[in-house]
Amino acid sequence: MVESRLGVLEFKDGVPSKATADKLFDNLDFTYAYRAFMDNMRGVSIHALREGLRSVGVKENEVIVFSDLMDAKSLFLTANADTIYVMGYLDLSKGPVVVETPPMFLGTVQDAWFRWIIDLGLPGPDRGEGGKYLIVPPDYKGHLPDGGYFVGHARTNTILWFGRSFLEDHKNPKPVAETIRKFTKVYPYEPGGVGTPISDFLAGKAKLGRVTAPRPTVFHEGSGKVMNTLPPNDWTFYEMLNEVVQKEPATSLDAELMGPVAAIGIVKGKPFAPDVRMKKIMTEALALANATSRALFMVPRDPSWFYYPNSSWFNFLFVSGYEFETPIPEITREGVKPFPVTGYRTMDARTNFFYGVTGITPAMAMRLPGIGSQYLLAMTDAEKDAFDGAKTYKVTLPKGIPEENFWSFTVYDNMTRSMLDTPQRYPRAGSQSYPSPAAEADADGSTTIYFGPTQPAEVKRGNWIQTDPKKGWFVILRLYSPLEPFFTKSWRLSEVEQVR
């Protein structure tokens, strides 16, 4: 007899009783279903984002541009209302696809399992000059060009790419939106065309392709549209997971990760039809896995994630890296000093990230001043209490905010992890004067931002973010092109304090 959290387990000469075997197998199937959620919600998240784009008419190789920024009406995991979003999805099952990016772009390419393929724009090989990116499908045997493209090799046929462009004057999105529409192109690659020298054809190494202008790219306007791109936390999660498995190559995901998925009946080329017993177990596992993921997101439990001593501000990417395995390298005057490989995945950080964020790239996890953007999140106030939408809070940024481009706070709904929807429409405050007035500094050079359901007396509109009395919230500070004082921590913002 074995005492366990499942109760008493009975064995006779090492053989379990039928009741014990049934109980253990139910538990085993529960663990498989639980792992299927925890390990693979990132793939379902990408699938849900694609379905959200499809819901507003965006098809493969088309582009959606949020010319007047994104607002709180659509559900996007921790998106912002400061930059112009551009995104689309590709289907590589018919061959490689080219994505041409505009200048001064900041973007990335992800595969169907939410893995990084290549960066676009400023952090990518074009370094903000604009360029042609050739995204190649798995096991592609055709000829690739000798030059003219930055090549990214994918392990899945479904690709999501997206990026952001900054308002150059911090107050008018129209010129940047026009630049995006002028330079962004998405089209199938023509083997043997541009990038292939005639000598390769004469030597029998490549066919001779056409050199023709691609068809005009179809653009959709995203601003003002309402769409849901959130991964589900009900039974449709497993249905979406099955759709991803059926659509992608059987080898697109590590066999160890695919094992629990197959164990619950999601196998490529086979129908997904769990019986009554299995569906009950999977439903229970889904509820617990989602609850655990939410707890990890809302209550970070690893002390090493917090950026300052005794602080609520955190960012685990510094200690986990973008692959949730090795801390991001130190940047010194002598060069880059990488940390030794840990050899293990930081599971809590991975769950936290994919439950609340869309898009992963090395550019999100670097200590390089003047490039990219950095983030600090706060789920609790100075007393370590969750934020109450009916109360008023404030945070102070000392003089010399360490950013070369601009900074902003954005407030998010606890439940949806999307921008908090209030009459304010854009739940943000920062140094830009669009889409809401820029925050104003005090006489000593510091800047104080208030969060509350009503605008406090004597507080400027640009220094206030509206909250909903009926909803909890959390906040993210973004520093675009962060400077050295942020990384050395010689500059530190205050905790978010309740105003009593």
Tab-separated table of N, CA, C and O in Angstrom, residues 132 143-149 189-198 200-201 206-212:
chain	number	residue	atom	x	y	z
A	132	LYS	N	15.164	43.269	-47.926
A	132	LYS	CA	14.373	42.147	-48.415
A	132	LYS	C	14.698	40.907	-47.581
A	132	LYS	O	15.857	40.494	-47.505
A	143	HIS	N	16.558	26.151	-55.244
A	143	HIS	CA	17.715	27.050	-55.286
A	143	HIS	C	17.426	28.312	-54.489
A	143	HIS	O	16.318	28.849	-54.511
A	144	LEU	N	18.437	28.784	-53.786
A	144	LEU	CA	18.336	30.042	-53.057
A	144	LEU	C	19.266	31.065	-53.685
A	144	LEU	O	20.307	30.708	-54.262
A	145	PRO	N	18.922	32.341	-53.606
A	145	PRO	CA	19.741	33.373	-54.257
A	145	PRO	C	21.110	33.507	-53.616
A	145	PRO	O	21.308	33.200	-52.437
A	146	ASP	N	22.055	33.990	-54.432
A	146	ASP	CA	23.405	34.239	-53.920
A	146	ASP	C	23.481	35.508	-53.087
A	146	ASP	O	24.370	35.655	-52.245
A	147	GLY	N	22.584	36.429	-53.318
A	147	GLY	CA	22.617	37.692	-52.579
A	147	GLY	C	21.344	38.471	-52.798
A	147	GLY	O	20.436	38.061	-53.513
A	148	GLY	N	21.278	39.642	-52.150
A	148	GLY	CA	20.125	40.511	-52.309
A	148	GLY	C	19.042	40.323	-51.267
A	148	GLY	O	18.119	41.131	-51.185
A	149	TYR	N	19.143	39.243	-50.459
A	149	TYR	CA	18.131	38.960	-49.462
A	149	TYR	C	18.796	38.580	-48.142
A	149	TYR	O	19.901	38.023	-48.122
A	189	TYR	N	8.542	34.226	-53.553
A	189	TYR	CA	9.885	34.294	-54.135
A	189	TYR	C	9.894	33.573	-55.481
A	189	TYR	O	9.306	32.499	-55.632
A	190	GLU	N	10.564	34.177	-56.462
A	190	GLU	CA	10.716	33.589	-57.787
A	190	GLU	C	12.090	32.943	-57.884
A	190	GLU	O	13.110	33.632	-58.032
A	191	PRO	N	12.194	31.606	-57.765
A	191	PRO	CA	13.512	30.950	-57.849
A	191	PRO	C	14.197	31.248	-59.180
A	191	PRO	O	13.566	31.237	-60.237
A	192	GLY	N	15.460	31.545	-59.099
A	192	GLY	CA	16.224	31.823	-60.308
A	192	GLY	C	16.091	33.249	-60.792
A	192	GLY	O	16.654	33.602	-61.841
A	193	GLY	N	15.385	34.092	-60.044
A	193	GLY	CA	15.213	35.480	-60.446
A	193	GLY	C	16.268	36.378	-59.822
A	193	GLY	O	17.464	36.069	-59.843
A	194	VAL	N	15.817	37.480	-59.230
A	194	VAL	CA	16.744	38.409	-58.592
A	194	VAL	C	17.535	37.680	-57.510
A	194	VAL	O	16.970	36.936	-56.696
A	195	GLY	N	18.840	37.876	-57.514
A	195	GLY	CA	19.704	37.206	-56.551
A	195	GLY	C	20.420	35.994	-57.128
A	195	GLY	O	21.321	35.444	-56.499
A	196	THR	N	20.028	35.559	-58.329
A	196	THR	CA	20.658	34.411	-58.979
A	196	THR	C	21.405	34.879	-60.227
A	196	THR	O	20.784	35.370	-61.175
A	197	PRO	N	22.714	34.751	-60.280
A	197	PRO	CA	23.475	35.179	-61.466
A	197	PRO	C	23.243	34.248	-62.653
A	197	PRO	O	22.969	33.047	-62.486
A	198	ILE	N	23.323	34.780	-63.850
A	198	ILE	CA	23.152	33.991	-65.060
A	198	ILE	C	24.158	32.845	-65.105
A	198	ILE	O	23.878	31.760	-65.627
A	200	ASP	N	25.063	30.868	-62.839
A	200	ASP	CA	24.532	29.683	-62.166
A	200	ASP	C	23.619	28.896	-63.101
A	200	ASP	O	23.603	27.655	-63.097
A	201	PHE	N	22.844	29.618	-63.909
A	201	PHE	CA	21.969	28.952	-64.877
A	201	PHE	C	22.805	28.248	-65.946
A	201	PHE	O	22.553	27.078	-66.287
A	206	ALA	N	21.056	26.345	-61.372
A	206	ALA	CA	19.765	26.964	-61.063
A	206	ALA	C	18.981	27.164	-62.340
A	206	ALA	O	19.562	27.294	-63.431
A	207	LYS	N	17.665	27.173	-62.204
A	207	LYS	CA	16.845	27.496	-63.361
A	207	LYS	C	16.849	29.000	-63.570
A	207	LYS	O	17.262	29.768	-62.673
A	208	LEU	N	16.402	29.435	-64.702
A	208	LEU	CA	16.361	30.870	-65.006
A	208	LEU	C	14.965	31.379	-64.698
A	208	LEU	O	13.988	31.018	-65.358
A	209	GLY	N	14.854	32.177	-63.660
A	209	GLY	CA	13.564	32.697	-63.248
A	209	GLY	C	13.267	34.052	-63.860
A	209	GLY	O	14.144	34.710	-64.448
A	210	ARG	N	12.052	34.484	-63.703
A	210	ARG	CA	11.630	35.787	-64.228
A	210	ARG	C	12.079	36.916	-63.303
A	210	ARG	O	12.204	36.726	-62.094
A	211	VAL	N	12.294	38.046	-63.883
A	211	VAL	CA	12.554	39.255	-63.098
A	211	VAL	C	11.423	40.226	-63.414
A	211	VAL	O	11.456	40.976	-64.388
A	212	THR	N	10.389	40.165	-62.598
A	212	THR	CA	9.210	40.994	-62.805
A	212	THR	C	8.820	41.655	-61.493
A	212	THR	O	9.160	41.179	-60.415
